[in-house]
Tab-separated table of C-alpha atoms and ligand atoms in Angstrom:
chain	number	residue	atom	x	y	z
U	1	UNK	CA	-9.453	-27.597	26.567
U	2	UNK	CA	-6.692	-25.303	27.718
U	3	UNK	CA	-7.123	-21.685	28.525
U	4	UNK	CA	-4.116	-19.584	27.607
U	5	UNK	CA	-3.109	-16.772	29.867
U	6	UNK	CA	-2.093	-13.624	28.024
U	7	UNK	CA	1.159	-13.471	29.997
U	8	UNK	CA	4.286	-15.571	29.667
U	9	UNK	CA	5.036	-18.183	32.353
U	10	UNK	CA	7.224	-15.755	34.291
U	11	UNK	CA	4.178	-13.619	35.047
U	12	UNK	CA	5.942	-10.604	33.555
U	13	UNK	CA	3.815	-8.222	31.506
U	14	UNK	CA	3.898	-8.668	27.749
U	15	UNK	CA	6.551	-6.658	25.957
U	16	UNK	CA	6.329	-4.968	22.586
U	17	UNK	CA	8.157	-7.966	21.094
U	18	UNK	CA	5.542	-10.322	22.569
U	19	UNK	CA	2.669	-8.341	21.067
U	20	UNK	CA	4.397	-8.173	17.687
U	21	UNK	CA	4.976	-11.946	17.810
U	22	UNK	CA	1.259	-12.476	18.492
U	23	UNK	CA	0.334	-10.303	15.518
U	24	UNK	CA	2.828	-12.174	13.353
U	25	UNK	CA	1.458	-15.562	14.289
U	26	UNK	CA	-2.261	-14.912	14.542
U	27	UNK	CA	-3.130	-12.028	12.235
U	28	UNK	CA	-2.866	-12.090	8.468
U	29	UNK	CA	0.177	-10.397	7.022
U	30	UNK	CA	-1.613	-7.888	4.820
U	31	UNK	CA	0.190	-4.960	6.498
U	32	UNK	CA	3.819	-4.189	7.308
U	33	UNK	CA	3.532	-1.954	10.402
U	34	UNK	CA	6.350	-0.123	12.140
U	35	UNK	CA	7.488	-2.013	15.266
U	36	UNK	CA	5.572	0.275	17.654
U	37	UNK	CA	2.869	-1.178	19.931
U	38	UNK	CA	0.414	1.512	20.971
U	39	UNK	CA	-1.384	1.188	24.286
U	40	UNK	CA	-3.117	4.538	24.627
U	41	UNK	CA	-3.446	7.909	22.991
U	42	UNK	CA	-4.710	11.434	23.476
U	43	UNK	CA	-4.832	14.399	21.110
U	44	UNK	CA	-1.756	14.372	18.888
U	45	UNK	CA	0.108	11.836	21.051
U	46	UNK	CA	0.219	8.068	21.395
U	47	UNK	CA	1.961	6.034	24.108
U	48	UNK	CA	3.457	2.593	23.538
U	49	UNK	CA	3.302	-0.401	25.881
U	50	UNK	CA	6.630	0.587	27.444
U	51	UNK	CA	5.346	4.089	28.221
U	52	UNK	CA	7.205	5.916	25.445
U	53	UNK	CA	5.305	8.801	23.835
U	54	UNK	CA	5.209	9.568	20.119
U	55	UNK	CA	3.824	12.461	18.138
U	56	UNK	CA	1.257	11.157	15.648
U	57	UNK	CA	2.092	12.554	12.209
U	58	UNK	CA	-0.196	10.157	10.318
U	59	UNK	CA	-3.632	10.516	11.997
U	60	UNK	CA	-4.824	7.093	10.883
U	61	UNK	CA	-4.641	8.254	7.246
U	62	UNK	CA	-6.908	11.204	8.195
U	63	UNK	CA	-9.360	9.114	10.208
U	64	UNK	CA	-8.031	11.001	13.249
U	65	UNK	CA	-8.395	14.573	11.977
U	66	UNK	CA	-9.674	15.628	15.427
U	67	UNK	CA	-6.899	13.783	17.233
U	68	UNK	CA	-7.209	10.791	19.502
U	69	UNK	CA	-10.242	10.680	21.800
U	70	UNK	CA	-11.454	14.226	21.204
U	71	UNK	CA	-13.511	14.983	24.353
U	72	UNK	CA	-16.616	16.111	22.417
U	73	UNK	CA	-16.567	12.929	20.327
U	74	UNK	CA	-15.952	10.612	23.273
U	75	UNK	CA	-18.781	12.358	25.162
U	76	UNK	CA	-21.210	11.899	22.247
U	77	UNK	CA	-20.267	8.225	21.881
U	78	UNK	CA	-20.516	7.607	25.632
U	79	UNK	CA	-23.909	9.280	25.829
U	80	UNK	CA	-25.200	7.158	22.941
U	81	UNK	CA	-23.696	3.948	24.433
U	82	UNK	CA	-26.003	4.560	27.386
U	83	UNK	CA	-29.109	4.716	25.187
U	84	UNK	CA	-29.193	2.523	22.055
U	85	UNK	CA	-26.372	1.455	19.727
U	86	UNK	CA	-27.935	-0.713	17.019
U	87	UNK	CA	-31.430	-1.153	15.652
U	88	UNK	CA	-30.795	-2.380	12.094
U	89	UNK	CA	-32.580	-0.419	9.397
U	90	UNK	CA	-35.695	-2.528	9.921
U	91	UNK	CA	-36.810	0.252	12.278
U	92	UNK	CA	-36.361	4.000	12.506
U	93	UNK	CA	-34.295	5.503	15.295
U	94	UNK	CA	-33.895	9.015	16.619
U	95	UNK	CA	-30.362	9.710	15.296
U	96	UNK	CA	-30.488	8.803	11.589
U	97	UNK	CA	-32.578	11.614	10.173
U	98	UNK	CA	-30.814	14.246	12.260
U	99	UNK	CA	-27.385	12.950	11.220
U	100	UNK	CA	-28.353	12.939	7.550
U	101	UNK	CA	-29.889	16.411	7.684
U	102	UNK	CA	-26.911	17.880	9.562
U	103	UNK	CA	-24.343	16.257	7.264
U	104	UNK	CA	-26.267	17.375	4.162
U	105	UNK	CA	-26.518	20.939	5.471
U	106	UNK	CA	-22.809	20.994	6.322
U	107	UNK	CA	-21.787	19.766	2.880
U	108	UNK	CA	-24.410	21.707	0.931
U	109	UNK	CA	-25.999	18.526	-0.397
U	110	UNK	CA	-29.533	17.140	-0.430
U	111	UNK	CA	-29.413	13.493	0.598
U	112	UNK	CA	-27.211	11.059	2.515
U	113	UNK	CA	-26.640	7.314	2.107
U	114	UNK	CA	-24.918	6.151	5.319
U	115	UNK	CA	-22.498	3.228	5.188
U	116	UNK	CA	-19.519	2.081	7.285
U	117	UNK	CA	-16.157	1.820	5.518
U	118	UNK	CA	-14.798	4.038	2.783
U	119	UNK	CA	-14.730	1.210	0.259
U	120	UNK	CA	-18.412	0.580	0.954
U	121	UNK	CA	-19.207	4.230	0.256
U	122	UNK	CA	-17.344	4.001	-3.077
U	123	UNK	CA	-19.118	0.738	-3.970
U	124	UNK	CA	-22.431	2.383	-3.100
U	125	UNK	CA	-21.673	5.425	-5.276
U	126	UNK	CA	-20.771	3.127	-8.192
U	127	UNK	CA	-24.079	1.265	-7.865
U	128	UNK	CA	-26.045	4.512	-7.654
U	129	UNK	CA	-24.262	5.969	-10.699
U	130	UNK	CA	-24.914	2.839	-12.760
U	131	UNK	CA	-28.588	2.772	-11.854
U	132	UNK	CA	-28.839	6.516	-12.620
U	133	UNK	CA	-27.284	5.843	-16.028
U	134	UNK	CA	-29.844	3.145	-16.901
U	135	UNK	CA	-32.966	4.714	-15.417
U	136	UNK	CA	-32.376	8.442	-15.923
U	137	UNK	CA	-29.746	8.895	-18.622
U	138	UNK	CA	-31.012	6.011	-20.758
U	139	UNK	CA	-27.805	4.004	-21.158
U	140	UNK	CA	-28.590	0.464	-22.453
U	141	UNK	CA	-28.662	-2.073	-19.589
U	142	UNK	CA	-25.276	-3.518	-18.514
U	143	UNK	CA	-23.204	-1.237	-20.742
U	144	UNK	CA	-22.517	1.725	-18.412
U	145	UNK	CA	-18.927	2.917	-18.179
U	146	UNK	CA	-17.146	4.703	-15.361
U	147	UNK	CA	-14.059	6.824	-16.007
U	148	UNK	CA	-11.407	6.791	-13.266
U	149	UNK	CA	-7.875	8.127	-12.898
U	150	UNK	CA	-4.613	6.202	-12.945
U	151	UNK	CA	-2.794	5.835	-9.603
U	152	UNK	CA	-6.166	6.059	-7.859
U	153	UNK	CA	-6.944	4.653	-4.457
U	154	UNK	CA	-10.620	4.013	-3.718
U	155	UNK	CA	-10.438	0.961	-1.435
U	156	UNK	CA	-9.857	-2.785	-1.487
U	157	UNK	CA	-13.001	-4.593	-2.636
U	158	UNK	CA	-12.966	-6.795	-5.714
U	159	UNK	CA	-14.769	-4.210	-7.844
U	160	UNK	CA	-12.585	-1.349	-6.645
U	161	UNK	CA	-9.281	-3.148	-7.264
U	162	UNK	CA	-10.659	-3.959	-10.713
U	163	UNK	CA	-9.795	-0.383	-11.718
U	164	UNK	CA	-6.672	0.057	-9.606
U	165	UNK	CA	-3.390	0.579	-11.473
U	166	UNK	CA	-1.363	-0.750	-8.538
U	167	UNK	CA	-0.138	-4.267	-9.392
U	168	UNK	CA	0.264	-5.217	-5.738
U	169	UNK	CA	-3.376	-4.346	-5.064
U	170	UNK	CA	-4.637	-6.349	-8.079
U	171	UNK	CA	-2.412	-9.361	-8.675
U	172	UNK	CA	-4.160	-12.709	-8.124
U	173	UNK	CA	-7.545	-11.148	-7.318
U	174	UNK	CA	-9.185	-11.431	-10.734
U	175	UNK	CA	-11.428	-11.938	-12.591
U	176	UNK	CA	-12.217	-8.266	-12.361
U	177	UNK	CA	-15.395	-6.224	-12.657
U	178	UNK	CA	-15.698	-4.699	-16.149
U	179	UNK	CA	-17.014	-1.251	-17.005
U	180	UNK	CA	-14.127	1.020	-16.020
U	181	UNK	CA	-11.838	3.185	-18.152
U	182	UNK	CA	-8.619	4.486	-16.642
U	183	UNK	CA	-7.093	7.787	-17.798
U	184	UNK	CA	-4.026	9.682	-16.617
U	185	UNK	CA	-4.682	11.801	-13.501
U	186	UNK	CA	-4.477	15.524	-14.178
U	187	UNK	CA	-4.935	15.147	-17.952
U	188	UNK	CA	-8.308	16.691	-18.848
U	189	UNK	CA	-7.953	15.934	-22.560
U	190	UNK	CA	-7.472	12.232	-21.893
U	191	UNK	CA	-10.517	12.295	-19.662
U	192	UNK	CA	-12.654	14.026	-22.296
U	193	UNK	CA	-11.519	11.469	-24.876
U	194	UNK	CA	-12.607	8.560	-22.662
U	195	UNK	CA	-16.224	9.782	-22.364
U	196	UNK	CA	-18.825	8.052	-24.537
U	197	UNK	CA	-22.621	8.126	-24.610
U	198	UNK	CA	-22.496	5.153	-22.227
U	199	UNK	CA	-20.462	6.959	-19.543
U	200	UNK	CA	-22.323	7.111	-16.242
U	201	UNK	CA	-19.809	8.973	-14.129
U	202	UNK	CA	-16.291	10.163	-13.540
U	203	UNK	CA	-14.962	8.966	-10.173
U	204	UNK	CA	-11.990	10.978	-8.955
U	205	UNK	CA	-9.962	11.981	-5.894
U	206	UNK	CA	-9.549	15.796	-5.779
U	207	UNK	CA	-6.103	15.091	-4.301
U	208	UNK	CA	-4.663	11.576	-4.579
U	209	UNK	CA	-3.678	10.630	-1.029
U	210	UNK	CA	-2.323	7.086	-1.247
U	211	UNK	CA	-0.583	7.924	-4.492
U	212	UNK	CA	1.595	10.381	-2.541
U	213	UNK	CA	-0.578	13.446	-1.866
U	214	UNK	CA	-0.689	14.359	-5.554
U	215	UNK	CA	-2.414	17.674	-6.311
U	216	UNK	CA	-3.694	17.958	-9.898
U	217	UNK	CA	-2.877	21.019	-12.047
U	218	UNK	CA	-4.899	24.127	-11.180
U	219	UNK	CA	-8.102	24.210	-13.213
U	220	UNK	CA	-8.172	20.445	-13.813
U	221	UNK	CA	-11.064	19.726	-11.455
U	222	UNK	CA	-13.079	22.609	-12.890
U	223	UNK	CA	-12.477	21.229	-16.378
U	224	UNK	CA	-13.565	17.760	-15.239
U	225	UNK	CA	-16.782	19.351	-13.964
U	226	UNK	CA	-17.358	21.092	-17.313
U	227	UNK	CA	-16.705	17.898	-19.286
U	228	UNK	CA	-19.212	16.063	-17.094
U	229	UNK	CA	-21.822	18.799	-17.585
U	230	UNK	CA	-21.366	18.854	-21.366
U	231	UNK	CA	-21.832	15.089	-21.594
U	232	UNK	CA	-24.583	14.477	-19.023
U	233	UNK	CA	-22.115	12.512	-16.909
U	234	UNK	CA	-22.058	12.518	-13.099
U	235	UNK	CA	-18.996	13.663	-11.178
U	236	UNK	CA	-18.220	11.676	-8.028
U	237	UNK	CA	-15.529	13.140	-5.774
U	238	UNK	CA	-13.913	10.628	-3.455
U	239	UNK	CA	-13.191	12.873	-0.458
U	240	UNK	CA	-12.718	10.029	2.009
U	241	UNK	CA	-9.172	11.178	2.779
U	242	UNK	CA	-9.119	14.740	1.386
U	243	UNK	CA	-12.406	15.868	2.923
U	244	UNK	CA	-13.567	17.076	6.330
U	245	UNK	CA	-11.008	19.869	6.907
U	246	UNK	CA	-7.802	18.030	5.999
U	247	UNK	CA	-6.879	20.452	3.204
U	248	UNK	CA	-7.972	23.646	4.974
U	249	UNK	CA	-11.485	23.658	3.550
U	250	UNK	CA	-14.394	21.382	4.352
U	251	UNK	CA	-13.922	19.593	1.009
U	252	UNK	CA	-10.855	19.627	-1.223
U	253	UNK	CA	-13.075	20.508	-4.208
U	254	UNK	CA	-14.018	23.754	-2.435
U	255	UNK	CA	-10.558	25.125	-3.275
U	256	UNK	CA	-11.551	25.254	-6.934
U	257	UNK	CA	-15.154	26.228	-6.218
U	258	UNK	CA	-16.310	22.970	-7.827
U	259	UNK	CA	-19.376	20.988	-6.733
U	260	UNK	CA	-19.602	17.239	-7.348
U	261	UNK	CA	-22.913	15.429	-7.914
U	262	UNK	CA	-21.939	12.847	-5.303
U	263	UNK	CA	-19.205	12.820	-2.662
U	264	UNK	CA	-17.905	9.802	-0.816
U	265	UNK	CA	-16.940	10.579	2.779
U	266	UNK	CA	-15.404	8.333	5.419
U	267	UNK	CA	-12.329	8.212	7.638
U	268	UNK	CA	-12.695	11.393	9.801
U	269	UNK	CA	-16.501	11.091	9.644
U	270	UNK	CA	-16.166	8.421	12.347
U	271	UNK	CA	-14.227	10.776	14.605
U	272	UNK	CA	-11.445	8.208	15.047
U	273	UNK	CA	-13.882	6.159	17.105
U	274	UNK	CA	-15.608	3.836	14.651
U	275	UNK	CA	-16.076	3.362	10.913
U	276	UNK	CA	-18.643	5.809	9.539
U	277	UNK	CA	-18.928	6.560	5.832
U	278	UNK	CA	-21.514	8.082	3.547
U	279	UNK	CA	-22.363	9.027	0.018
U	280	UNK	CA	-23.794	12.546	-0.014
U	281	UNK	CA	-25.139	14.476	-2.962
U	282	UNK	CA	-28.037	15.190	-5.271
U	283	UNK	CA	-31.440	13.866	-4.209
U	284	UNK	CA	-32.418	13.089	-7.818
U	285	UNK	CA	-29.354	10.820	-8.118
U	286	UNK	CA	-29.336	9.101	-4.706
U	287	UNK	CA	-33.111	8.931	-5.056
U	288	UNK	CA	-32.836	6.171	-7.683
U	289	UNK	CA	-32.369	3.595	-4.904
U	290	UNK	CA	-35.545	1.776	-3.830
U	291	UNK	CA	-36.096	-0.480	-0.774
U	292	UNK	CA	-34.175	-3.743	-1.002
U	293	UNK	CA	-31.738	-2.578	-3.696
U	294	UNK	CA	-28.908	-1.642	-1.365
U	295	UNK	CA	-28.150	-1.664	2.327
U	296	UNK	CA	-25.960	-2.517	5.271
U	297	UNK	CA	-26.737	-4.014	8.670
U	298	UNK	CA	-24.560	-1.480	10.432
U	299	UNK	CA	-24.812	1.518	8.090
U	300	UNK	CA	-26.509	4.442	9.806
U	301	UNK	CA	-26.655	2.771	13.224
U	302	UNK	CA	-27.484	4.986	16.222
U	303	UNK	CA	-23.944	4.991	17.630
U	304	UNK	CA	-22.414	5.844	14.241
U	305	UNK	CA	-24.966	8.602	13.703
U	306	UNK	CA	-24.361	10.094	17.167
U	307	UNK	CA	-20.598	10.146	16.537
U	308	UNK	CA	-21.124	11.520	13.029
U	309	UNK	CA	-23.362	14.286	14.376
U	310	UNK	CA	-20.638	15.286	16.855
U	311	UNK	CA	-18.115	15.352	13.976
U	312	UNK	CA	-20.459	17.599	11.988
U	313	UNK	CA	-20.750	19.940	14.998
U	314	UNK	CA	-16.946	20.228	15.220
U	315	UNK	CA	-16.667	20.944	11.496
U	316	UNK	CA	-19.519	23.475	11.551
U	317	UNK	CA	-17.428	25.844	13.678
U	318	UNK	CA	-14.821	26.129	10.901
U	319	UNK	CA	-12.111	25.939	13.565
U	320	UNK	CA	-10.468	22.827	12.144
U	321	UNK	CA	-10.535	24.119	8.577
U	322	UNK	CA	-8.804	27.276	9.820
U	323	UNK	CA	-6.209	25.362	11.854
U	324	UNK	CA	-5.437	23.208	8.830
U	325	UNK	CA	-5.069	26.295	6.618
U	326	UNK	CA	-2.825	28.198	9.011
U	327	UNK	CA	-0.704	25.344	10.336
U	328	UNK	CA	-0.628	23.879	6.826
U	329	UNK	CA	0.867	27.072	5.410
U	330	UNK	CA	3.547	26.856	8.099
U	331	UNK	CA	4.136	23.145	7.421
U	332	UNK	CA	4.559	23.698	3.684
U	333	UNK	CA	6.841	26.716	4.137
U	334	UNK	CA	9.095	24.744	6.446
U	335	UNK	CA	9.072	21.570	4.323
U	336	UNK	CA	9.840	23.541	1.156
U	337	UNK	CA	12.894	24.928	2.974
U	338	UNK	CA	14.165	21.329	3.100
U	339	UNK	CA	14.191	20.988	-0.695
U	340	UNK	CA	17.831	20.480	-1.614
U	341	UNK	CA	18.578	19.188	1.890
U	342	UNK	CA	17.449	15.626	1.440
U	343	UNK	CA	14.027	16.545	0.039
U	344	UNK	CA	13.342	16.505	-3.704
U	345	UNK	CA	9.791	17.839	-3.732
U	346	UNK	CA	6.904	18.697	-1.409
U	347	UNK	CA	3.279	18.387	-2.473
U	348	UNK	CA	-0.061	18.824	-0.763
U	349	UNK	CA	-2.459	21.297	0.734
U	350	UNK	CA	-3.355	22.251	4.295
U	351	UNK	CA	-1.978	20.028	7.024
U	352	UNK	CA	-1.262	17.295	4.478
U	353	UNK	CA	2.002	16.783	2.615
U	354	UNK	CA	3.789	14.256	0.458
U	355	UNK	CA	7.524	14.646	1.002
U	356	UNK	CA	9.543	13.197	-1.871
U	357	UNK	CA	12.871	11.939	-0.507
U	358	UNK	CA	15.883	12.942	-2.621
U	359	UNK	CA	17.903	10.281	-4.461
U	360	UNK	CA	20.636	8.820	-2.261
U	361	UNK	CA	18.563	9.340	0.892
U	362	UNK	CA	16.847	6.705	3.000
U	363	UNK	CA	13.887	4.764	1.630
U	364	UNK	CA	10.492	5.875	2.900
U	365	UNK	CA	10.468	2.867	5.189
U	366	UNK	CA	13.907	3.664	6.623
U	367	UNK	CA	12.895	7.292	7.116
U	368	UNK	CA	9.705	6.223	8.930
U	369	UNK	CA	11.708	3.935	11.205
U	370	UNK	CA	14.254	6.659	11.941
U	371	UNK	CA	11.435	9.106	12.688
U	372	UNK	CA	9.852	6.632	15.100
U	373	UNK	CA	13.183	6.420	16.925
U	374	UNK	CA	12.995	10.203	17.272
U	375	UNK	CA	9.434	9.942	18.612
U	376	UNK	CA	7.463	10.880	15.483
U	377	UNK	CA	5.065	8.454	13.789
U	378	UNK	CA	4.749	8.820	10.051
U	379	UNK	CA	4.418	6.320	7.204
U	380	UNK	CA	5.798	6.050	3.726
U	381	UNK	CA	3.634	5.673	0.671
U	382	UNK	CA	5.524	3.963	-2.142
U	383	UNK	CA	9.290	3.724	-1.734
U	384	UNK	CA	10.325	7.343	-1.711
U	385	UNK	CA	7.457	9.404	-0.305
U	386	UNK	CA	6.769	10.293	3.302
U	387	UNK	CA	3.146	11.138	3.950
U	388	UNK	CA	2.697	13.811	6.622
U	389	UNK	CA	-0.818	14.294	8.008
U	390	UNK	CA	-0.804	15.360	11.661
U	391	UNK	CA	-4.095	15.601	13.559
U	392	UNK	CA	-5.652	19.039	13.113
U	393	UNK	CA	-5.554	19.577	16.899
U	394	UNK	CA	-1.751	19.628	16.871
U	395	UNK	CA	-0.099	22.754	18.316
U	396	UNK	CA	2.388	24.829	16.352
U	397	UNK	CA	5.179	23.794	18.765
U	398	UNK	CA	4.374	20.103	18.327
U	399	UNK	CA	4.230	20.574	14.566
U	400	UNK	CA	7.639	22.270	14.601
U	401	UNK	CA	9.094	19.452	16.706
U	402	UNK	CA	7.884	16.894	14.169
U	403	UNK	CA	9.226	18.891	11.222
U	404	UNK	CA	12.590	19.236	13.023
U	405	UNK	CA	12.686	15.443	13.290
U	406	UNK	CA	11.937	15.059	9.570
U	407	UNK	CA	14.662	17.571	8.741
U	408	UNK	CA	17.092	15.643	10.921
U	409	UNK	CA	16.271	12.276	9.378
U	410	UNK	CA	16.403	13.441	5.763
U	411	UNK	CA	19.330	15.921	6.005
U	412	UNK	CA	22.189	15.021	3.659
Y	501	PLP	C1	-8.972	5.204	2.638
Y	501	PLP	C2	-9.644	5.526	1.357
Y	501	PLP	C3	-10.677	4.727	0.853
Y	501	PLP	C4	-11.101	3.418	1.502
Y	501	PLP	O1	-11.557	3.588	2.804
Y	501	PLP	P1	-11.637	2.294	3.771
Y	501	PLP	O2	-12.371	2.804	4.985
Y	501	PLP	O3	-10.239	1.886	4.077
Y	501	PLP	O4	-12.393	1.250	3.038
Y	501	PLP	C5	-11.301	5.125	-0.309
Y	501	PLP	N1	-10.932	6.237	-0.955
Y	501	PLP	C6	-9.940	7.039	-0.506
Y	501	PLP	C7	-9.595	8.282	-1.255
Y	501	PLP	C8	-9.246	6.699	0.652
Y	501	PLP	O5	-8.233	7.455	1.075
């Protein structure tokens, strides 16, 4: 047996090209990352293996709302690492109940189902909604339907890609899970028309992140709520990316004063430290689950709960919501000024924007690469949209520097 050193024969340290070659050879090619190799990070900044610093304008798709290694989050994780990290749910531990109570109180909900990844939270919400339909609503067994929106993104599991409208996400992964009806996002009439007496729930993103930070028409979400109420149908809001202060409120639905029956949360709930997700909502709905019907070895583990509790404490101050509101207003004012100068359209809310690149400009990929050369990390979604989502700890000066770089890259 040979043991491979992680350095080339010269003894020189690995370069960015070496690390990228390792990824290329040994990790599956299900991503197409920018050629940046990050070695450490703090706040709104990351540093690559050659020591070059970049402003993070992506925030791990909102998993890093509080920036990299927020001191309060690192302290909570470190403290918990010194006590107990995993028990399995075969036993109680002293973090679970407190985490669930604190998260429920923060979100104005009654019960919490802790999981790990976002996709798991969505899968869990689907199972809960189906069981609610059979046991409470009285839908005949195995006939429940779930209404979803076109251009959705809810994760990558087999069931979730079953109702994706993105060919790349679906092709070659069938056969698919039945029981989903897809209607056009933002079209309340189409949604109403898709509801039958077998409908268990509507599952919807209040703002579609992966689709390009698409904000539905004003009043749409309130109408969805009314349609659900009139038809005894649950409303599940997938706030995995839009929630937890990203849009300037705790939840994106708060902007329309709408309450969902269930919310899926993830990404920022783990504080950028580890995967933590949850379904939160009505006790009479989540209460349909009995022992043995659903679970996860890691869901609700002590370390996850300790980190989640620290995230809840940060959000309870309202500071991050306010930063997102104020800096977001500035971001959108400045980005809108670029319309006609290489930008076709700007969408979004709070410190979250989809920048539609004007025809004749660079592709989203080219723009992301050019931004990286200027020291700003951002990522395209689809061919022509730049997604801008800086950490909520970013300063106004840093934000302006990043926007200047975008203006420079897109200017025509
Ligand atoms: C990221 C995301 C998910 C999936 O989360 P994972 O942790 O990647 O499984 C689900 N829904 C929305 C809206 C998301 O943005």
